[in-house]
GROMACS .gro file of C-alpha atoms in nm:
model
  412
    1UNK     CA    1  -0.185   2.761  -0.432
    2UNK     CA    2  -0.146   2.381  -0.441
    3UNK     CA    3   0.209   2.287  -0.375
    4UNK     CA    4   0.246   1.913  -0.546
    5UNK     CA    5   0.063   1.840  -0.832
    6UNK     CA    6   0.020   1.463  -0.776
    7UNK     CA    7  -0.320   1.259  -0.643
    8UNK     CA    8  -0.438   1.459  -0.392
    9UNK     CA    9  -0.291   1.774  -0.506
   10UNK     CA   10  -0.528   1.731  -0.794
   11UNK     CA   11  -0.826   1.647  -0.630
   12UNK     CA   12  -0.760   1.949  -0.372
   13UNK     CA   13  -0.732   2.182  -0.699
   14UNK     CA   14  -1.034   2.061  -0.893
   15UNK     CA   15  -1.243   2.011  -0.584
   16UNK     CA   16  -1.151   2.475  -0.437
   17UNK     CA   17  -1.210   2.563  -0.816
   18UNK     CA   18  -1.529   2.351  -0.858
   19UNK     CA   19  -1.647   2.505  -0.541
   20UNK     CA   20  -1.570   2.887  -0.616
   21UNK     CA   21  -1.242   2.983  -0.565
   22UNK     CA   22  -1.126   3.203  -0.862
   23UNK     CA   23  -0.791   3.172  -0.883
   24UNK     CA   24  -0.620   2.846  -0.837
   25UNK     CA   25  -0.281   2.737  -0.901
   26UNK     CA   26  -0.097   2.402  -0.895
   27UNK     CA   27   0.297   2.428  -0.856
   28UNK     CA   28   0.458   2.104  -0.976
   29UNK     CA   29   0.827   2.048  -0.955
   30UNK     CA   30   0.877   1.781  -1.228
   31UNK     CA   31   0.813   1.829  -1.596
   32UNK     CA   32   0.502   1.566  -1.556
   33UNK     CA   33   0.218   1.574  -1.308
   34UNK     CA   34   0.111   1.293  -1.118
   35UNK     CA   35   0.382   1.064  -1.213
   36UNK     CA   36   0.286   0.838  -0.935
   37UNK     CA   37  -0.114   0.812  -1.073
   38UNK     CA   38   0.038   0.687  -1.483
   39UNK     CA   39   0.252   0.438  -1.328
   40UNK     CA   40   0.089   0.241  -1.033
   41UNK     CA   41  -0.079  -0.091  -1.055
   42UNK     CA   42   0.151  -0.150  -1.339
   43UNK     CA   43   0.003   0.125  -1.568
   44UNK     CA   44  -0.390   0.072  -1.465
   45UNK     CA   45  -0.413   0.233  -1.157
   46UNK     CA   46  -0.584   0.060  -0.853
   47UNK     CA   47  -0.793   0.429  -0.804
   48UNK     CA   48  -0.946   0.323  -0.474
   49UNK     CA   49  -1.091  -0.028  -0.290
   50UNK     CA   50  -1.519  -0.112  -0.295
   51UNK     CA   51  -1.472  -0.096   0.078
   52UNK     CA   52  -1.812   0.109   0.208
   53UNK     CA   53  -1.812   0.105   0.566
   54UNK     CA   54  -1.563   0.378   0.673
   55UNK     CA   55  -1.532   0.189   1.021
   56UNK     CA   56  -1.423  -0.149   0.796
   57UNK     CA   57  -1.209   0.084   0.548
   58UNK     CA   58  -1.011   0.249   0.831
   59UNK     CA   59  -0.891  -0.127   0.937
   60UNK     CA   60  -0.617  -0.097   0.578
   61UNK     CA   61  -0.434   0.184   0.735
   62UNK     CA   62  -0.130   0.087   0.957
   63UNK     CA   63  -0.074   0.416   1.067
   64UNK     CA   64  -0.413   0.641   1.091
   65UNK     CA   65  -0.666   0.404   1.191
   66UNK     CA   66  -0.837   0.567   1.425
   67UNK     CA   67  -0.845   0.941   1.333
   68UNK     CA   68  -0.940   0.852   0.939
   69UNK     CA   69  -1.294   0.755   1.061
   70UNK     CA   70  -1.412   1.088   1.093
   71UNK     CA   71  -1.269   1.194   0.685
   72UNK     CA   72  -1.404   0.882   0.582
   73UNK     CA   73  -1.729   0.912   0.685
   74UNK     CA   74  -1.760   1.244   0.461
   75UNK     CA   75  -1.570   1.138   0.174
   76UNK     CA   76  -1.494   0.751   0.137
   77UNK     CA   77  -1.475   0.501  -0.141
   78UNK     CA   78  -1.830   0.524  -0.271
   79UNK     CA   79  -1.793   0.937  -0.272
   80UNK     CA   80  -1.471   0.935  -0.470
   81UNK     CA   81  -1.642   0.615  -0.714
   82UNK     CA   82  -1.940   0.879  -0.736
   83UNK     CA   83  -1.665   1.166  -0.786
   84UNK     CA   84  -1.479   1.006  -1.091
   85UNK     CA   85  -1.866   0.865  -1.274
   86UNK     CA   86  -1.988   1.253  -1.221
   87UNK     CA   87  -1.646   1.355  -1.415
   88UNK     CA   88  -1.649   1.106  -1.695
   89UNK     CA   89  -1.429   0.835  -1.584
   90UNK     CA   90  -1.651   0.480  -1.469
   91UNK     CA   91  -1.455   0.256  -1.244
   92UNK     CA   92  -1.488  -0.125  -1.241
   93UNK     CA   93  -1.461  -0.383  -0.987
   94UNK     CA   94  -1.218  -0.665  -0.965
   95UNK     CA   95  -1.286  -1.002  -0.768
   96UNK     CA   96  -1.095  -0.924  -0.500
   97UNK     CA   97  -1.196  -0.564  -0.420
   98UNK     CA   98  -0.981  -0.371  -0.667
   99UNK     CA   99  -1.113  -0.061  -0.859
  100UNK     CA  100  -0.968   0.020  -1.198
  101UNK     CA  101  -1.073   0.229  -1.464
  102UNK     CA  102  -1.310   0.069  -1.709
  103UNK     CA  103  -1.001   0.202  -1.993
  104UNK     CA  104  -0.795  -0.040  -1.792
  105UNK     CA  105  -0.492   0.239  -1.837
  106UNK     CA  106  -0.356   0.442  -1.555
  107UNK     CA  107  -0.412   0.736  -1.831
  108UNK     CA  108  -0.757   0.768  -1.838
  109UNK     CA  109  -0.723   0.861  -1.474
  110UNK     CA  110  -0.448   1.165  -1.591
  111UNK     CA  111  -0.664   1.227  -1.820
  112UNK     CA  112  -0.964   1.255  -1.648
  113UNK     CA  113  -0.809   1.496  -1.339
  114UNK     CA  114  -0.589   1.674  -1.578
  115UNK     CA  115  -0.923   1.804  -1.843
  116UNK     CA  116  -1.113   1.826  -1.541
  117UNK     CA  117  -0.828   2.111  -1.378
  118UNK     CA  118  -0.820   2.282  -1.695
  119UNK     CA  119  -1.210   2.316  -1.749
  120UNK     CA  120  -1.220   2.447  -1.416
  121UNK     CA  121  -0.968   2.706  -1.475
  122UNK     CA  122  -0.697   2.546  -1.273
  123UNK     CA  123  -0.355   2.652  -1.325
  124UNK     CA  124  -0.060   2.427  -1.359
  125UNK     CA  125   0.249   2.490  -1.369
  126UNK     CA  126   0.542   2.237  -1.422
  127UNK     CA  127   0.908   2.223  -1.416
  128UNK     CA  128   0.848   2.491  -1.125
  129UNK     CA  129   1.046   2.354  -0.822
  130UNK     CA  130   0.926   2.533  -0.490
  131UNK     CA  131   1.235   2.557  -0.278
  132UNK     CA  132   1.122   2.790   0.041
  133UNK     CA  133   0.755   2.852   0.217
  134UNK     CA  134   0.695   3.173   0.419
  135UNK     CA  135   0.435   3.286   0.603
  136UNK     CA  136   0.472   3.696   0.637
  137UNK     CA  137   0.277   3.879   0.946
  138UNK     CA  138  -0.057   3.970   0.739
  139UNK     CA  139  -0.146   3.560   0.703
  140UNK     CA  140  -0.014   3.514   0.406
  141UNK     CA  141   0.226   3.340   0.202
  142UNK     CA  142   0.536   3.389  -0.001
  143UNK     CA  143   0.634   3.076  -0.221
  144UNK     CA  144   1.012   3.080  -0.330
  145UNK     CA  145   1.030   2.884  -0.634
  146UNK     CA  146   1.407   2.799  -0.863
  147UNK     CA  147   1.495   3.048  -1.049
  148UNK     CA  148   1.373   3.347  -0.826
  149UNK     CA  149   1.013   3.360  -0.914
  150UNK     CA  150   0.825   3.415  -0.589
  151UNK     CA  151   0.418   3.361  -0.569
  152UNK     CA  152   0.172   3.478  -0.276
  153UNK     CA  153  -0.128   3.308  -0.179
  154UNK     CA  154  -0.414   3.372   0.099
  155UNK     CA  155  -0.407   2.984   0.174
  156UNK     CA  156  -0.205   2.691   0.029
  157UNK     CA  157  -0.235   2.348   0.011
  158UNK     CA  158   0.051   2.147   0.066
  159UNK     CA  159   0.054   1.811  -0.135
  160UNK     CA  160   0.433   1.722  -0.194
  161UNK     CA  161   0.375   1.339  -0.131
  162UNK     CA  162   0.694   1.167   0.020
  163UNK     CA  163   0.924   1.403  -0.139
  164UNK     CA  164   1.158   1.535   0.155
  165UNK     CA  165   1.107   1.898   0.031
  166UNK     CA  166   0.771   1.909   0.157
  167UNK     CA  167   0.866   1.808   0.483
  168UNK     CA  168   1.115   2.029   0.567
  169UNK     CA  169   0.908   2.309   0.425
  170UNK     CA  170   0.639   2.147   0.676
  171UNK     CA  171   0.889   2.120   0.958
  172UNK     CA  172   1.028   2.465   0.922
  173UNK     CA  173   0.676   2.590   0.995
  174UNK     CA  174   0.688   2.461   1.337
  175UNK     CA  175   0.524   2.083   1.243
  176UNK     CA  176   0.656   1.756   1.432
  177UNK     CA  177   0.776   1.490   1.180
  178UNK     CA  178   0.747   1.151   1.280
  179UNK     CA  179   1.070   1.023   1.043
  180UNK     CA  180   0.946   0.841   0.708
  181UNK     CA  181   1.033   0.496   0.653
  182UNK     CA  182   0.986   0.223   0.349
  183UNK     CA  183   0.632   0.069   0.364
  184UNK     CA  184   0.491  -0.165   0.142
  185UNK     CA  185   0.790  -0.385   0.024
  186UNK     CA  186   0.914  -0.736  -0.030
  187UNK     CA  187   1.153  -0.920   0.183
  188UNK     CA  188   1.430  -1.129   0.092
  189UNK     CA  189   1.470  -1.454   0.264
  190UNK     CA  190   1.714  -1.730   0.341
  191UNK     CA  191   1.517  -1.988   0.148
  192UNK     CA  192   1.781  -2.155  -0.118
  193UNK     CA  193   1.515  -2.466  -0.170
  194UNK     CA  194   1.230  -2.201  -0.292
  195UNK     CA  195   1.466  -2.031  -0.616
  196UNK     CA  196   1.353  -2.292  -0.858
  197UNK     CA  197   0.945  -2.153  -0.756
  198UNK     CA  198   1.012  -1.824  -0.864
  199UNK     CA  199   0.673  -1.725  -1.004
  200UNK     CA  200   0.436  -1.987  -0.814
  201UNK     CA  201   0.161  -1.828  -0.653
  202UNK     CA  202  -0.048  -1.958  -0.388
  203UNK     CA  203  -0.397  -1.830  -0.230
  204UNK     CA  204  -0.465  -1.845   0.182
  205UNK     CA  205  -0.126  -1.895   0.266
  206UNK     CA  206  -0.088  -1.760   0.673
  207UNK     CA  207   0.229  -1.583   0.743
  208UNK     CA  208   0.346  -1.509   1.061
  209UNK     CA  209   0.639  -1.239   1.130
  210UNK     CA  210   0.846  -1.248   1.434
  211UNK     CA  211   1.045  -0.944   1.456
  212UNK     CA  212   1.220  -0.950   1.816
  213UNK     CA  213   0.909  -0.978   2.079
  214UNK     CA  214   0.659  -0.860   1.838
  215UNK     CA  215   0.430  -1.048   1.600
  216UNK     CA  216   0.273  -0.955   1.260
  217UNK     CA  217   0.009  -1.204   1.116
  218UNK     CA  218  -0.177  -1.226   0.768
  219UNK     CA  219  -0.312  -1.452   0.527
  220UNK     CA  220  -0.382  -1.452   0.152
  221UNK     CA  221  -0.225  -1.450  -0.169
  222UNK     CA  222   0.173  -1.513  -0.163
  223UNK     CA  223   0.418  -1.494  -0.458
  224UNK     CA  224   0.733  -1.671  -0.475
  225UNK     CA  225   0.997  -1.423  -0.615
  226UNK     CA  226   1.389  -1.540  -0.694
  227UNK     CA  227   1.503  -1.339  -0.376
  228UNK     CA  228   1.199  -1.413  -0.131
  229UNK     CA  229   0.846  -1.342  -0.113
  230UNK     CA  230   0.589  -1.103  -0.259
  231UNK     CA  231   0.229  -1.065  -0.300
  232UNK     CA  232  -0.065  -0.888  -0.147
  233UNK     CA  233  -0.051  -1.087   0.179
  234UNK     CA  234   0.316  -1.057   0.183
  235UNK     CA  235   0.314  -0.658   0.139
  236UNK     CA  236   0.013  -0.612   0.378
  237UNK     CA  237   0.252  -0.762   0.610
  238UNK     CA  238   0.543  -0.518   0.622
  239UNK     CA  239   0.348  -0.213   0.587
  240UNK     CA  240   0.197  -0.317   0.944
  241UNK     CA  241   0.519  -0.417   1.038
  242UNK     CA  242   0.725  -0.159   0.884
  243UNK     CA  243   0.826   0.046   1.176
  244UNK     CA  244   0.958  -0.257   1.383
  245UNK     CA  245   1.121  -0.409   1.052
  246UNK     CA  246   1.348  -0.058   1.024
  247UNK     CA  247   1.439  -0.072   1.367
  248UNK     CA  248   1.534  -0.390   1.335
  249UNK     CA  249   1.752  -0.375   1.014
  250UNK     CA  250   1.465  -0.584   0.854
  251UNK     CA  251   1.593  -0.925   1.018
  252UNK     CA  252   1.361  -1.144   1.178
  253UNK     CA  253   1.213  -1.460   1.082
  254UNK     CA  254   0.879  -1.537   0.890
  255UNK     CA  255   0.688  -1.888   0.919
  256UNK     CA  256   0.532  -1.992   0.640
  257UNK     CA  257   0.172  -2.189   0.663
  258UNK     CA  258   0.144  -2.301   0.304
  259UNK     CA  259  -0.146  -2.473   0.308
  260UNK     CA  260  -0.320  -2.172   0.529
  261UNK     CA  261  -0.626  -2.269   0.640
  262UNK     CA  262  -0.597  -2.681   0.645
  263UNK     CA  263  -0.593  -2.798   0.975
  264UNK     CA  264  -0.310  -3.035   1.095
  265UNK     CA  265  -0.562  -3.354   1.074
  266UNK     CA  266  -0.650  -3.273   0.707
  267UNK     CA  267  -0.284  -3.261   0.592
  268UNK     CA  268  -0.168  -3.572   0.809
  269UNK     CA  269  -0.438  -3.774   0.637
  270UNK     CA  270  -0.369  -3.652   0.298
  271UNK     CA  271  -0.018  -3.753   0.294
  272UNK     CA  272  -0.128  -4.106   0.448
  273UNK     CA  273  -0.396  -4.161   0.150
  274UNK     CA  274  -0.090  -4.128  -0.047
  275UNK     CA  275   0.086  -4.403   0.164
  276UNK     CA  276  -0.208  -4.648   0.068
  277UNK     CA  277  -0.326  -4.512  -0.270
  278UNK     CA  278  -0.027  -4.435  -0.454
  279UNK     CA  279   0.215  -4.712  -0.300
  280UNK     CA  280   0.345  -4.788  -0.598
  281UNK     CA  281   0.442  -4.391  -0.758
  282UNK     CA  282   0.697  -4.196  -0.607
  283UNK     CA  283   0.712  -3.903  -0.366
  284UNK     CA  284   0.786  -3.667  -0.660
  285UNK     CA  285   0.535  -3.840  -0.892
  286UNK     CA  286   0.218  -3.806  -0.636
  287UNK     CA  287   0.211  -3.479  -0.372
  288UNK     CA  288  -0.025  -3.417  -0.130
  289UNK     CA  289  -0.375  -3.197  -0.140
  290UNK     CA  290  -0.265  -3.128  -0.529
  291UNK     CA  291  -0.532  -2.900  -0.613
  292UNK     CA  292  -0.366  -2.629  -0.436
  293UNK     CA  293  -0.008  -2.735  -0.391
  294UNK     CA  294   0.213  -2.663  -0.726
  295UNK     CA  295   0.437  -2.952  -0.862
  296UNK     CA  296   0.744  -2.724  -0.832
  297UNK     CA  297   0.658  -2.608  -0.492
  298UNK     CA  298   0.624  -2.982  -0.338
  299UNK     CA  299   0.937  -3.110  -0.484
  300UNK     CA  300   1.111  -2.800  -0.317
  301UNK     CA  301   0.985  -2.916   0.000
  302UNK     CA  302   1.142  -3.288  -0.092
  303UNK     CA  303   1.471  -3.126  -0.125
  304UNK     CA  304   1.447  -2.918   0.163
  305UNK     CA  305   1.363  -3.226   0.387
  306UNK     CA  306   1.628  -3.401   0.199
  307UNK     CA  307   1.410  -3.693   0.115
  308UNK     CA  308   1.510  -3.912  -0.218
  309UNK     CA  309   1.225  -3.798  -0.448
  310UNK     CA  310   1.236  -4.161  -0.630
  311UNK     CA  311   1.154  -4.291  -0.328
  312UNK     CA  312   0.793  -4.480  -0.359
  313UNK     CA  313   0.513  -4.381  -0.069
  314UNK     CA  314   0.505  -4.772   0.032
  315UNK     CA  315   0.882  -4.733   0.114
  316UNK     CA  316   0.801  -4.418   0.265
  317UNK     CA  317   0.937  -4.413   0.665
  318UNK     CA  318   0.700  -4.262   0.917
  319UNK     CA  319   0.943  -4.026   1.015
  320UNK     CA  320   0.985  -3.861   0.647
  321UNK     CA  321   0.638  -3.834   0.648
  322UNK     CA  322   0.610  -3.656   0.935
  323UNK     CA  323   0.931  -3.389   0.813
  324UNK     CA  324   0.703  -3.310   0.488
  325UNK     CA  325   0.382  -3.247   0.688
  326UNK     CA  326   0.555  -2.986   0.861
  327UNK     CA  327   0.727  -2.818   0.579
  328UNK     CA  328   0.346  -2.839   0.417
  329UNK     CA  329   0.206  -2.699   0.778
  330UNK     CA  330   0.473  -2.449   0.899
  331UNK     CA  331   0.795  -2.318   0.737
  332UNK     CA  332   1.069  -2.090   0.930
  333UNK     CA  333   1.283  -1.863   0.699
  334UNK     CA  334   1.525  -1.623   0.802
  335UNK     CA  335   1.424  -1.259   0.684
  336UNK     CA  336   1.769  -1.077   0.581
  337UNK     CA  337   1.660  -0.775   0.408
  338UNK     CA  338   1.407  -0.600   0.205
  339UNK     CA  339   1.369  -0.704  -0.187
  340UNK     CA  340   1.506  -0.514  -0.462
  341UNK     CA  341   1.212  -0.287  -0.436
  342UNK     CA  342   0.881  -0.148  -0.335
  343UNK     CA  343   0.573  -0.264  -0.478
  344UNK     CA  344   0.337   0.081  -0.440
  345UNK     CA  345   0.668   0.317  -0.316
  346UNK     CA  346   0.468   0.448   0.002
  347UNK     CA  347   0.688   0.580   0.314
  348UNK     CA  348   0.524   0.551   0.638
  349UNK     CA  349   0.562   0.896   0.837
  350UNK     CA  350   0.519   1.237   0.770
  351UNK     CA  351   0.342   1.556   1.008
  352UNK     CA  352   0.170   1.413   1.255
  353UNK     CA  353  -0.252   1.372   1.270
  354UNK     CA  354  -0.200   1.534   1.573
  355UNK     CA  355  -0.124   1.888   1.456
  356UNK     CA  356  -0.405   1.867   1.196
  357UNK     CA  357  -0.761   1.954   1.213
  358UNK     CA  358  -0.922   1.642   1.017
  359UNK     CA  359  -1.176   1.783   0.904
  360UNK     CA  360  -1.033   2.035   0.720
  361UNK     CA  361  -0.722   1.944   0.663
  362UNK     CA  362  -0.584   2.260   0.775
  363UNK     CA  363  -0.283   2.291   1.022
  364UNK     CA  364  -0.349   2.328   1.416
  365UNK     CA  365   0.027   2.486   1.369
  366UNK     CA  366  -0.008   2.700   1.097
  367UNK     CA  367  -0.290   2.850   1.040
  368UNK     CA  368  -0.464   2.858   0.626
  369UNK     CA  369  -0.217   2.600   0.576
  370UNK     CA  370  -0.375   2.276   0.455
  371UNK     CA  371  -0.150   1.916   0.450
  372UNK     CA  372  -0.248   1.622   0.235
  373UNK     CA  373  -0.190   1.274   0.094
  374UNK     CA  374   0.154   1.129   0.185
  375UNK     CA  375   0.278   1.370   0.352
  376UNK     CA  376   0.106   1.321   0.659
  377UNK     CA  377   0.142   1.037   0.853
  378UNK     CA  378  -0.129   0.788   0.702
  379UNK     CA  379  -0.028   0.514   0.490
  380UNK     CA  380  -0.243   0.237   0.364
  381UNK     CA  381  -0.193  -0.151   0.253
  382UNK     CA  382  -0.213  -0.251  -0.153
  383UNK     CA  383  -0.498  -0.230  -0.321
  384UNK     CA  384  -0.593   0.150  -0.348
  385UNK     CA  385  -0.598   0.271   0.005
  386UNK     CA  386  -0.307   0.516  -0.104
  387UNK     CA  387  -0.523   0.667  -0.305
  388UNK     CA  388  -0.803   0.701  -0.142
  389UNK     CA  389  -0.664   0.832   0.136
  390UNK     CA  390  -0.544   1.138  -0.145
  391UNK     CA  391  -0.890   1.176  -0.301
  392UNK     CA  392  -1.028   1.230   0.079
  393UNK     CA  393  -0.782   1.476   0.199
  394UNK     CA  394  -0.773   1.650  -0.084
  395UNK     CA  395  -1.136   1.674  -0.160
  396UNK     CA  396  -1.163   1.759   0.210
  397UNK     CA  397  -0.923   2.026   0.216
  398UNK     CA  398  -1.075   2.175  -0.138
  399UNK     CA  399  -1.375   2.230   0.025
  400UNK     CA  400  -1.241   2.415   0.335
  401UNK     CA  401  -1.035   2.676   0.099
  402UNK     CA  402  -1.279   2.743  -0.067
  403UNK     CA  403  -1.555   2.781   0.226
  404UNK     CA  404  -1.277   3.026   0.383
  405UNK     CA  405  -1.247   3.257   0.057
  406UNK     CA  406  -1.552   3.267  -0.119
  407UNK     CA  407  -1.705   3.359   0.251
  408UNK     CA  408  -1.916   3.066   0.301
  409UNK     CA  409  -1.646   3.024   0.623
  410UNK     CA  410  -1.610   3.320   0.835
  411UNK     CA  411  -1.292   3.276   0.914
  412UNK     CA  412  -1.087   3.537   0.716
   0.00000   0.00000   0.00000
């Protein structure tokens, strides 16, 4: 029995069936199965990253670095590519990494896992909330479900995602719970001047998080929001730095590098060319290295400096100049709270690798009783790790059930 029928519970189904196991059944709580699959990436679904090295892929994982290496080198991003081409669904490439279903809809992916289940005889049943999990003296398990129905299983796969039911079922069987907190999310800042850039988007922008002694650093693609900042770089950022960010109230203080990777020379001398080639326009006519910097975003930094934007670069002083190189080079903002909400609603935490046999998936605790996707403690950055963290547990703990019943295991 599959307990979640979401990503990895899936995967875990299709993957036991496909193998040999007779008699598989998915329990799903909500009406809908994976809910989270139809409406990520806004409705595409990022299915996984074209990250091949398993030592390279482990690297997007915040928490689970180190003991993901040996999953990944069974079942990684080219296996689960290969998985989805061998069941009808091709995947495509984006420039920066992404992998998306050549449909471009997050439903060809339901679709694909959901007539895959069914042609392998997989069972599903939704609108089936499991409330209680047992484990008698024989081995086996009892499943109390709402309602009163009760269903026994030799082994069961436990794939409840960040839903707190699976945890306590997970904790009540004797498993340590490191507590779950908000990962991937954006942050609001103190930054009045930046409201009118809502929407601007920048490339290699470095950020730089300072969260009482400890420091967080990334650089990439930013978005300016009306509340803060967002954006792949930005939300690669807090999922390292989620743990200290909670314990912290999410206050700290992020500097800004907007123009990333220009070194201090390159900037001074652009604003001087300025001073001599555009005496005559005005600070807010003519901006600096203006094949990256938006319009909006420089005269944002003029206000912020509180420099008269009308003011021509001949009249410029040396001393304004100097104040808009370093809001170009290195902004401070005060961080004073998440944003209104999560990007890819991942939770860092969950049973701890500890307690788990990797390879298997199946509980050091608990004997034939196998833990996946978000429920452990693994969480990756945007861009598809999530899920591809689900398609390797799963598949991994598939094709343990099913060596353990059809015999091909010998352990009963």
């Amino acid at each position: 029995v599959v307990i979640g029928g979401g990503a990895a519970g899936f995967m875990a189904a299709i993957t036991a069936a496909e193998q040999g196991v007779p008699r598989v059944l998915v329990l799903e709580g909500t009406n809908e199965p994976l809910t989270k699959v139809r409406i990520s990436g806004g409705g595409r679904c990022n299915v996984t990253h074209a990250c091949w090295d398993p030592t390279e892929l482990v690297g997007h994982y915040p928490r689970g670095q180190r003991p993901l290496r040996g999953p990944f080198s069974r079942f990684a991003a080219g296996d689960a590519i290969a998985w989805f081409a061998d069941h009808g669904l091709n995947l495509v490439e984006e420039a920066d990494g992404r992998m998306f279903p050549e449909a471009n809809r997050s439903s060809a992916v339901v679709s694909c896992l959901r007539q895959t289940a069914s042609i392998r005889g997989v069972k599903l049943c939704t609108g089936l909330m499991v409330q209680g999990l047992n484990l008698d003296q024989s081995g086996s398990f009892s499943i109390d479900c709402r309602g009163g129905k009760q269903v026994l299983a030799r082994r069961v796969v436990l794939a409840t995602g960040g839903h707190p039911s699976g945890r306590r079922m997970a904790d009540k069987l004797g498993h340590q719970m490191v507590p779950p907190v908000p990962s991937l999310f954006t942050l609001a800042l103190d930054a009045p001047h930046l409201l009118d850039c809502a929407g601007v988007a920048l490339d290699d922008v470095t950020l730089t998080l300072r969260i009482d002694q400890q420091r967080f650093c990334q650089t990439g693609r930013v978005l300016i929001t009306h509340w803060g900042l967002s954006g792949p770089a930005l939300l690669r950022l807090t999922a390292f730095a989620a743990r200290a960010l909670h314990g912290q109230r999410y206050r700290g203080t992020l500097q800004v590098e907007w123009c990333g990777q220009q070194r201090s020379d390159d900037v001074a001398k652009a604003l001087a060319e300025l001073r001599h080639g555009s005496a005559r326009r005005t600070l807010a006519a003519a901006r600096p290295l203006s094949e990256r910097l938006p319009r909006r975003l420089w005269q944002a930094f003029l206000r912020q400096a509180e420099v008269d934007p009308e003011l021509r670069w001949a009249d410029c002083p040396k001393s304004v100049e100097l104040k808009l190189q370093q809001q170009l080079q290195l902004c401070a903002y005060p961080v004073r709270g998440r944003g209104p909400f999560g990007e890819e609603f991942v939770t860092a935490g969950g049973v701890t690798l500890g307690e788990m046999n990797l390879a298997t998936m199946e509980s050091r605790i608990c004997p034939r009783l196998h833990l996946v996707g978000e429920l452990l403690d693994v969480d990756g950055v945007t861009g598809g790790f999530n899920f591809q963290h689900c398609w390797t547990s799963g598949w991994l703990a598939g094709q343990a059930v099913a060596a353990a019943i059809t015999g091909s295991d010998r352990r009963p």
